[in-house]
Amino acid sequence: MSKQQGSASGVQSTDAFEWEVYHNSETNIFELSKKLPEDLVASLAREVILRVASRTVAAAVARPVSQEELLAFSTALASDSPKSAAQIIAAEREAGRPAEDIYVNLLAPAARQLGDMWNSDHITFAQVTVGSGRIFAIMRSMRHMFETSAPAEEPAVIFASVPGETHTLGVRMAADFFRTDGWNISLLIGLSHDDLLAEIAQISSRMVGLSFSGEHSLEALSQLIVALHICAPHLSIVICGQEVEDFRPVLELMGVDGIAVTMEDARAHFTRLSQDKT
């Protein structure tokens, strides 16, 4: 939940819509879609729609959204204008609409509508890719409104293997290395995509290290990063593994907070991030 929800007279600067973050995220997603196979792009679009559409957290409705407004917003998401949908969200924030209310009562139904329009062939694959990418970029631009403080007694870092990954020795060794170094670590391995998200949601850590071992795990890793950005926007994500350097151009476009080849790289990233968090 954001530190401040704003008021009708205008939101505070710390809660304002971040246009630079939106622009960078929207550009990165567009570039990412050109680098990945079409079936993986489709999987990521579905992941965005599924995760956003499933948000049902109770939120006070500042102003009910009519079907006409919802259709206009969904149409703007899939339009040729990169700013139209974001301008609607920015105007809602400026008017004092709470961030959680925007998530639950505007972005979620719009995601469901995009999914329905895609399934019924009312919009093309290209349009739903653009629309879901803009939803993702909007949520990234509002990430700072959902920063929370983790209690000191909770694990400082979550280490997790990518769903479906059977080579877990590296992530186990990383967890042991950090524990020996004095870090408080939570280790999650062998979990499915949904189970891993559920476990991470129960832990108050604000940093996660994901173990990546090569191209065979790229789809699972990509879906996990997208889901974490949506479901846990307060988390900083570091990708770790000996193969990460080969995929740096793609991973950087996904908006991760660090890419580490060695243990020392990982320690440097987490040290920097922990200092930033405080």
GROMACS .gro file of C-alpha atoms in nm:
model
  278
    1MET     CA    1   0.000   0.000   0.000
    2SER     CA    2   0.128   0.344  -0.080
    3LYS     CA    3   0.260   0.574   0.187
    4GLN     CA    4   0.012   0.841   0.077
    5GLN     CA    5  -0.301   0.801  -0.127
    6GLY     CA    6  -0.335   1.163  -0.231
    7SER     CA    7  -0.633   1.391  -0.207
    8ALA     CA    8  -0.881   1.555  -0.437
    9SER     CA    9  -0.659   1.859  -0.454
   10GLY     CA   10  -0.374   1.659  -0.608
   11VAL     CA   11  -0.127   1.387  -0.518
   12GLN     CA   12   0.209   1.430  -0.352
   13SER     CA   13   0.517   1.407  -0.575
   14THR     CA   14   0.615   1.073  -0.422
   15ASP     CA   15   0.280   0.932  -0.534
   16ALA     CA   16   0.264   1.097  -0.876
   17PHE     CA   17   0.256   0.895  -1.197
   18GLU     CA   18   0.618   0.854  -1.311
   19TRP     CA   19   0.621   0.933  -1.681
   20GLU     CA   20   0.988   0.854  -1.731
   21VAL     CA   21   0.946   0.507  -1.580
   22TYR     CA   22   0.640   0.450  -1.797
   23HIS     CA   23   0.820   0.560  -2.114
   24ASN     CA   24   1.125   0.346  -2.040
   25SER     CA   25   0.913   0.041  -1.951
   26GLU     CA   26   0.690   0.076  -2.257
   27THR     CA   27   0.994   0.113  -2.483
   28ASN     CA   28   1.169  -0.186  -2.322
   29ILE     CA   29   0.862  -0.406  -2.362
   30PHE     CA   30   0.837  -0.313  -2.729
   31GLU     CA   31   1.204  -0.397  -2.782
   32LEU     CA   32   1.166  -0.720  -2.582
   33SER     CA   33   0.878  -0.834  -2.805
   34LYS     CA   34   1.111  -0.807  -3.105
   35LYS     CA   35   1.382  -1.021  -2.941
   36LEU     CA   36   1.166  -1.307  -2.810
   37PRO     CA   37   0.984  -1.582  -3.005
   38GLU     CA   38   0.619  -1.505  -3.077
   39ASP     CA   39   0.492  -1.789  -2.859
   40LEU     CA   40   0.689  -1.656  -2.561
   41VAL     CA   41   0.558  -1.304  -2.624
   42ALA     CA   42   0.207  -1.449  -2.623
   43SER     CA   43   0.278  -1.629  -2.294
   44LEU     CA   44   0.397  -1.306  -2.133
   45ALA     CA   45   0.091  -1.118  -2.259
   46ARG     CA   46  -0.132  -1.387  -2.106
   47GLU     CA   47   0.065  -1.368  -1.781
   48VAL     CA   48   0.011  -0.992  -1.757
   49ILE     CA   49  -0.361  -1.026  -1.830
   50LEU     CA   50  -0.403  -1.317  -1.587
   51ARG     CA   51  -0.217  -1.153  -1.297
   52VAL     CA   52  -0.374  -0.810  -1.335
   53ALA     CA   53  -0.723  -0.942  -1.407
   54SER     CA   54  -0.715  -1.162  -1.096
   55ARG     CA   55  -0.660  -0.872  -0.857
   56THR     CA   56  -0.962  -0.876  -0.628
   57VAL     CA   57  -0.823  -0.695  -0.324
   58ALA     CA   58  -1.098  -0.492  -0.164
   59ALA     CA   59  -1.055  -0.124  -0.234
   60ALA     CA   60  -1.281   0.172  -0.173
   61VAL     CA   61  -1.421   0.284  -0.507
   62ALA     CA   62  -1.344   0.653  -0.531
   63ARG     CA   63  -1.554   0.684  -0.846
   64PRO     CA   64  -1.724   0.389  -1.019
   65VAL     CA   65  -1.600   0.318  -1.371
   66SER     CA   66  -1.876   0.299  -1.630
   67GLN     CA   67  -1.873   0.048  -1.914
   68GLU     CA   68  -1.818   0.336  -2.156
   69GLU     CA   69  -1.513   0.457  -1.963
   70LEU     CA   70  -1.378   0.104  -1.935
   71LEU     CA   71  -1.416   0.046  -2.308
   72ALA     CA   72  -1.248   0.378  -2.382
   73PHE     CA   73  -0.956   0.289  -2.156
   74SER     CA   74  -0.920  -0.062  -2.303
   75THR     CA   75  -0.932   0.084  -2.653
   76ALA     CA   76  -0.662   0.336  -2.559
   77LEU     CA   77  -0.443   0.055  -2.428
   78ALA     CA   78  -0.446  -0.121  -2.765
   79SER     CA   79  -0.437   0.194  -2.978
   80ASP     CA   80  -0.155   0.343  -3.185
   81SER     CA   81  -0.104   0.615  -2.923
   82PRO     CA   82   0.160   0.517  -2.665
   83LYS     CA   83   0.041   0.778  -2.413
   84SER     CA   84  -0.340   0.776  -2.435
   85ALA     CA   85  -0.404   0.508  -2.170
   86ALA     CA   86  -0.127   0.634  -1.944
   87GLN     CA   87  -0.270   0.987  -1.959
   88ILE     CA   88  -0.601   0.852  -1.830
   89ILE     CA   89  -0.423   0.692  -1.533
   90ALA     CA   90  -0.212   1.002  -1.467
   91ALA     CA   91  -0.528   1.216  -1.465
   92GLU     CA   92  -0.693   0.977  -1.216
   93ARG     CA   93  -0.389   1.001  -0.988
   94GLU     CA   94  -0.381   1.379  -1.017
   95ALA     CA   95  -0.746   1.386  -0.915
   96GLY     CA   96  -0.655   1.191  -0.602
   97ARG     CA   97  -0.770   0.843  -0.697
   98PRO     CA   98  -0.590   0.584  -0.475
   99ALA     CA   99  -0.337   0.361  -0.647
  100GLU     CA  100  -0.493   0.039  -0.520
  101ASP     CA  101  -0.831   0.157  -0.645
  102ILE     CA  102  -0.681   0.212  -0.991
  103TYR     CA  103  -0.530  -0.137  -0.984
  104VAL     CA  104  -0.847  -0.316  -0.877
  105ASN     CA  105  -1.123  -0.111  -1.035
  106LEU     CA  106  -0.965   0.007  -1.361
  107LEU     CA  107  -0.657  -0.194  -1.462
  108ALA     CA  108  -0.800  -0.533  -1.358
  109PRO     CA  109  -1.131  -0.502  -1.548
  110ALA     CA  110  -0.945  -0.357  -1.847
  111ALA     CA  111  -0.712  -0.658  -1.847
  112ARG     CA  112  -1.011  -0.892  -1.834
  113GLN     CA  113  -1.171  -0.701  -2.120
  114LEU     CA  114  -0.855  -0.721  -2.330
  115GLY     CA  115  -0.841  -1.095  -2.268
  116ASP     CA  116  -1.204  -1.138  -2.371
  117MET     CA  117  -1.151  -0.927  -2.683
  118TRP     CA  118  -0.845  -1.136  -2.773
  119ASN     CA  119  -1.024  -1.466  -2.718
  120SER     CA  120  -1.319  -1.353  -2.929
  121ASP     CA  121  -1.089  -1.223  -3.209
  122HIS     CA  122  -1.206  -0.863  -3.166
  123ILE     CA  123  -0.843  -0.752  -3.136
  124THR     CA  124  -0.530  -0.895  -3.294
  125PHE     CA  125  -0.232  -1.059  -3.129
  126ALA     CA  126  -0.031  -0.743  -3.199
  127GLN     CA  127  -0.294  -0.526  -3.029
  128VAL     CA  128  -0.319  -0.740  -2.718
  129THR     CA  129   0.060  -0.750  -2.695
  130VAL     CA  130   0.068  -0.370  -2.706
  131GLY     CA  131  -0.220  -0.340  -2.460
  132SER     CA  132  -0.082  -0.585  -2.206
  133GLY     CA  133   0.260  -0.425  -2.238
  134ARG     CA  134   0.113  -0.084  -2.157
  135ILE     CA  135  -0.070  -0.224  -1.855
  136PHE     CA  136   0.263  -0.363  -1.738
  137ALA     CA  137   0.437  -0.029  -1.801
  138ILE     CA  138   0.164   0.159  -1.611
  139MET     CA  139   0.205  -0.072  -1.312
  140ARG     CA  140   0.583  -0.030  -1.322
  141SER     CA  141   0.537   0.349  -1.320
  142MET     CA  142   0.327   0.316  -1.003
  143ARG     CA  143   0.564   0.074  -0.830
  144HIS     CA  144   0.695   0.335  -0.587
  145MET     CA  145   0.343   0.379  -0.445
  146PHE     CA  146   0.353   0.028  -0.302
  147GLU     CA  147   0.687   0.029  -0.121
  148THR     CA  148   0.673  -0.138   0.218
  149SER     CA  149   0.924  -0.190   0.499
  150ALA     CA  150   1.018  -0.548   0.586
  151PRO     CA  151   1.047  -0.627   0.958
  152ALA     CA  152   1.410  -0.680   1.060
  153GLU     CA  153   1.341  -1.033   1.183
  154GLU     CA  154   1.219  -1.149   0.840
  155PRO     CA  155   1.458  -1.299   0.581
  156ALA     CA  156   1.657  -1.027   0.410
  157VAL     CA  157   1.674  -1.206   0.074
  158ILE     CA  158   1.471  -1.480  -0.092
  159PHE     CA  159   1.668  -1.719  -0.313
  160ALA     CA  160   1.456  -1.924  -0.554
  161SER     CA  161   1.503  -2.164  -0.841
  162VAL     CA  162   1.302  -2.101  -1.157
  163PRO     CA  163   0.996  -2.329  -1.182
  164GLY     CA  164   1.080  -2.652  -1.362
  165GLU     CA  165   1.453  -2.616  -1.300
  166THR     CA  166   1.615  -2.938  -1.179
  167HIS     CA  167   1.969  -2.802  -1.138
  168THR     CA  168   1.943  -2.645  -0.793
  169LEU     CA  169   2.296  -2.693  -0.661
  170GLY     CA  170   2.395  -2.339  -0.756
  171VAL     CA  171   2.110  -2.169  -0.573
  172ARG     CA  172   2.167  -2.391  -0.267
  173MET     CA  173   2.534  -2.294  -0.265
  174ALA     CA  174   2.442  -1.925  -0.302
  175ALA     CA  175   2.205  -1.949  -0.004
  176ASP     CA  176   2.477  -2.115   0.208
  177PHE     CA  177   2.734  -1.857   0.098
  178PHE     CA  178   2.511  -1.566   0.199
  179ARG     CA  179   2.413  -1.726   0.529
  180THR     CA  180   2.781  -1.776   0.613
  181ASP     CA  181   2.834  -1.413   0.522
  182GLY     CA  182   2.572  -1.310   0.781
  183TRP     CA  183   2.266  -1.265   0.561
  184ASN     CA  184   1.921  -1.387   0.659
  185ILE     CA  185   1.809  -1.610   0.372
  186SER     CA  186   1.489  -1.786   0.270
  187LEU     CA  187   1.541  -2.064   0.012
  188LEU     CA  188   1.260  -2.175  -0.221
  189ILE     CA  189   1.324  -2.458  -0.466
  190GLY     CA  190   1.122  -2.713  -0.660
  191LEU     CA  191   0.801  -2.509  -0.664
  192SER     CA  192   0.556  -2.452  -0.946
  193HIS     CA  193   0.499  -2.102  -1.084
  194ASP     CA  194   0.184  -2.038  -0.880
  195ASP     CA  195   0.317  -2.203  -0.564
  196LEU     CA  196   0.638  -1.999  -0.582
  197LEU     CA  197   0.443  -1.675  -0.615
  198ALA     CA  198   0.225  -1.775  -0.320
  199GLU     CA  199   0.529  -1.853  -0.104
  200ILE     CA  200   0.704  -1.528  -0.192
  201ALA     CA  201   0.385  -1.337  -0.106
  202GLN     CA  202   0.402  -1.479   0.248
  203ILE     CA  203   0.758  -1.354   0.310
  204SER     CA  204   0.828  -0.992   0.399
  205SER     CA  205   1.163  -0.974   0.220
  206ARG     CA  206   1.209  -0.693  -0.030
  207MET     CA  207   1.477  -0.862  -0.244
  208VAL     CA  208   1.474  -1.186  -0.440
  209GLY     CA  209   1.750  -1.370  -0.623
  210LEU     CA  210   1.636  -1.597  -0.906
  211SER     CA  211   1.865  -1.875  -1.023
  212PHE     CA  212   1.889  -1.900  -1.403
  213SER     CA  213   2.079  -2.181  -1.575
  214GLY     CA  214   2.024  -2.125  -1.947
  215GLU     CA  215   1.794  -2.094  -2.244
  216HIS     CA  216   1.576  -2.388  -2.141
  217SER     CA  217   1.459  -2.182  -1.841
  218LEU     CA  218   1.406  -1.852  -2.025
  219GLU     CA  219   1.029  -1.884  -2.066
  220ALA     CA  220   0.973  -1.984  -1.703
  221LEU     CA  221   1.204  -1.707  -1.583
  222SER     CA  222   1.036  -1.445  -1.803
  223GLN     CA  223   0.690  -1.536  -1.679
  224LEU     CA  224   0.810  -1.531  -1.319
  225ILE     CA  225   0.968  -1.186  -1.355
  226VAL     CA  226   0.650  -1.046  -1.511
  227ALA     CA  227   0.433  -1.199  -1.239
  228LEU     CA  228   0.657  -1.069  -0.959
  229HIS     CA  229   0.654  -0.717  -1.104
  230ILE     CA  230   0.273  -0.727  -1.091
  231CYS     CA  231   0.207  -0.925  -0.773
  232ALA     CA  232   0.498  -0.795  -0.564
  233PRO     CA  233   0.594  -0.452  -0.704
  234HIS     CA  234   0.801  -0.374  -0.392
  235LEU     CA  235   1.049  -0.655  -0.467
  236SER     CA  236   1.390  -0.591  -0.617
  237ILE     CA  237   1.490  -0.876  -0.849
  238VAL     CA  238   1.843  -1.002  -0.913
  239ILE     CA  239   1.906  -1.277  -1.170
  240CYS     CA  240   2.195  -1.507  -1.080
  241GLY     CA  241   2.381  -1.776  -1.271
  242GLN     CA  242   2.681  -1.853  -1.487
  243GLU     CA  243   2.473  -1.825  -1.807
  244VAL     CA  244   2.317  -1.486  -1.738
  245GLU     CA  245   2.573  -1.283  -1.931
  246ASP     CA  246   2.461  -1.439  -2.260
  247PHE     CA  247   2.105  -1.319  -2.191
  248ARG     CA  248   2.186  -0.978  -2.043
  249PRO     CA  249   2.026  -0.777  -2.333
  250VAL     CA  250   1.694  -0.960  -2.283
  251LEU     CA  251   1.700  -0.960  -1.902
  252GLU     CA  252   1.776  -0.588  -1.882
  253LEU     CA  253   1.465  -0.519  -2.092
  254MET     CA  254   1.257  -0.706  -1.833
  255GLY     CA  255   1.335  -0.444  -1.570
  256VAL     CA  256   1.542  -0.652  -1.328
  257ASP     CA  257   1.750  -0.475  -1.065
  258GLY     CA  258   2.070  -0.672  -1.104
  259ILE     CA  259   2.241  -0.946  -1.307
  260ALA     CA  260   2.504  -1.151  -1.127
  261VAL     CA  261   2.744  -1.411  -1.269
  262THR     CA  262   2.945  -1.473  -0.950
  263MET     CA  263   2.870  -1.480  -0.579
  264GLU     CA  264   3.063  -1.156  -0.541
  265ASP     CA  265   2.848  -0.994  -0.810
  266ALA     CA  266   2.535  -1.104  -0.627
  267ARG     CA  267   2.664  -0.977  -0.291
  268ALA     CA  268   2.746  -0.639  -0.446
  269HIS     CA  269   2.396  -0.610  -0.595
  270PHE     CA  270   2.214  -0.710  -0.277
  271THR     CA  271   2.432  -0.486  -0.063
  272ARG     CA  272   2.354  -0.192  -0.292
  273LEU     CA  273   1.983  -0.274  -0.296
  274SER     CA  274   1.961  -0.319   0.081
  275GLN     CA  275   2.123   0.022   0.127
  276ASP     CA  276   1.881   0.174  -0.125
  277LYS     CA  277   1.585   0.022   0.061
  278THR     CA  278   1.689   0.184   0.387
   0.00000   0.00000   0.00000
